[in-house]
């Protein structure tokens, strides 16, 4: 009895794990992409543009931008992590940190 129950349970779980188990064949294809697909394409294009722009920066400038805006650290926290002064972080080209000291998006 235990053998049969174990076999049935494992067969059921294996069938549920298969990717194709949830796919349903369709005879017709949509004429155009839906809005979710077009939004995903726009996001991936934006991401590629950001990565390309970051690749063109010096490593120190790139680190400041990533820490400030992607990690959302304050000027002081960024300076501490980089081992530099907060003034150096504020004057990083393209950073536009201004005098903000709080952890805000921008």
Short mmCIF file of C-alpha atoms in Angstrom, two decimals:
data_model
loop_
_atom_site.label_atom_id
_atom_site.label_comp_id
_atom_site.label_asym_id
_atom_site.label_seq_id
_atom_site.Cartn_x
_atom_site.Cartn_y
_atom_site.Cartn_z
CA UNK A 1 0.00 0.00 0.00
CA UNK A 2 2.78 2.48 0.90
CA UNK A 3 4.58 1.71 -2.37
CA UNK A 4 1.49 2.55 -4.44
CA UNK A 5 0.84 5.76 -2.53
CA UNK A 6 4.48 6.88 -2.91
CA UNK A 7 4.45 6.07 -6.64
CA UNK A 8 1.21 7.97 -7.23
CA UNK A 9 2.44 10.98 -5.22
CA UNK A 10 5.76 11.17 -7.08
CA UNK A 11 4.06 10.76 -10.46
CA UNK A 12 1.65 13.58 -9.62
CA UNK A 13 4.45 15.89 -8.47
CA UNK A 14 6.54 15.12 -11.57
CA UNK A 15 3.62 15.94 -13.83
CA UNK A 16 3.04 19.24 -12.01
CA UNK A 17 6.70 20.21 -12.37
CA UNK A 18 6.73 19.85 -16.14
CA UNK A 19 6.66 23.19 -17.89
CA UNK A 20 4.54 21.95 -20.73
CA UNK A 21 1.75 20.76 -18.45
CA UNK A 22 0.21 24.25 -18.35
CA UNK A 23 0.55 24.97 -22.05
CA UNK A 24 -2.52 24.85 -24.23
CA UNK A 25 -2.13 24.71 -28.03
CA UNK A 26 -3.90 27.41 -30.01
CA UNK A 27 -4.97 27.30 -33.60
CA UNK A 28 -4.80 31.09 -34.07
CA UNK A 29 -2.04 33.51 -33.15
CA UNK A 30 -2.63 37.12 -32.10
CA UNK A 31 -2.02 39.72 -34.80
CA UNK A 32 -0.09 42.11 -32.59
CA UNK A 33 1.79 42.08 -29.34
CA UNK A 34 -0.22 42.91 -26.27
CA UNK A 35 0.58 45.88 -24.05
CA UNK A 36 2.48 43.75 -21.52
CA UNK A 37 4.91 42.66 -24.23
CA UNK A 38 5.43 46.20 -25.52
CA UNK A 39 6.01 47.45 -21.95
CA UNK A 40 8.56 44.69 -21.38
CA UNK A 41 10.37 45.67 -24.58
CA UNK A 42 10.42 49.33 -23.52
CA UNK A 43 11.83 48.40 -20.11
CA UNK A 44 14.54 46.23 -21.63
CA UNK A 45 15.49 49.02 -24.06
CA UNK A 46 15.69 51.46 -21.13
CA UNK A 47 17.81 49.01 -19.16
CA UNK A 48 20.20 48.58 -22.10
CA UNK A 49 20.51 52.35 -22.50
CA UNK A 50 21.31 52.72 -18.78
CA UNK A 51 23.91 49.95 -18.92
CA UNK A 52 25.50 51.52 -22.01
CA UNK A 53 25.66 54.93 -20.32
CA UNK A 54 27.17 53.41 -17.15
CA UNK A 55 29.76 51.55 -19.21
CA UNK A 56 31.00 54.86 -20.61
CA UNK A 57 31.84 56.25 -17.14
CA UNK A 58 35.00 55.93 -15.11
CA UNK A 59 34.73 53.18 -12.48
CA UNK A 60 34.62 55.66 -9.57
CA UNK A 61 31.85 57.74 -11.20
CA UNK A 62 29.91 54.58 -12.02
CA UNK A 63 30.23 53.42 -8.41
CA UNK A 64 28.86 56.75 -7.12
CA UNK A 65 25.84 56.61 -9.41
CA UNK A 66 25.09 52.98 -8.59
CA UNK A 67 25.41 53.53 -4.84
CA UNK A 68 23.42 56.77 -4.84
CA UNK A 69 20.55 55.89 -7.13
CA UNK A 70 20.33 52.12 -7.41
CA UNK A 71 21.30 51.32 -3.82
CA UNK A 72 19.55 54.52 -2.65
CA UNK A 73 22.31 55.55 -0.25
CA UNK A 74 22.84 59.06 1.08
CA UNK A 75 25.88 61.14 0.11
CA UNK A 76 27.56 60.36 3.43
CA UNK A 77 26.87 56.61 3.19
CA UNK A 78 28.21 56.56 -0.37
CA UNK A 79 31.35 58.44 0.68
CA UNK A 80 31.88 56.07 3.59
CA UNK A 81 31.54 52.97 1.38
CA UNK A 82 33.91 54.41 -1.21
CA UNK A 83 36.41 55.66 1.35
CA UNK A 84 36.26 59.25 0.12
CA UNK A 85 34.83 62.58 1.24
CA UNK A 86 31.20 63.57 0.80
CA UNK A 87 32.38 66.52 -1.28
CA UNK A 88 33.97 64.14 -3.79
CA UNK A 89 30.67 62.29 -4.05
CA UNK A 90 28.71 65.52 -4.58
CA UNK A 91 31.03 66.71 -7.35
CA UNK A 92 30.93 63.49 -9.32
CA UNK A 93 30.04 64.30 -12.96
CA UNK A 94 26.45 63.39 -13.75
CA UNK A 95 25.53 62.85 -10.12
CA UNK A 96 23.66 66.13 -9.49
CA UNK A 97 23.61 65.24 -5.81
CA UNK A 98 23.41 68.87 -4.80
CA UNK A 99 23.31 69.27 -1.08
CA UNK A 100 20.98 66.38 -0.35
CA UNK A 101 22.11 64.36 2.60
CA UNK A 102 19.06 62.18 3.11
CA UNK A 103 18.33 58.88 1.45
CA UNK A 104 15.96 60.03 -1.27
CA UNK A 105 15.35 58.99 -4.83
CA UNK A 106 16.17 61.42 -7.50
#
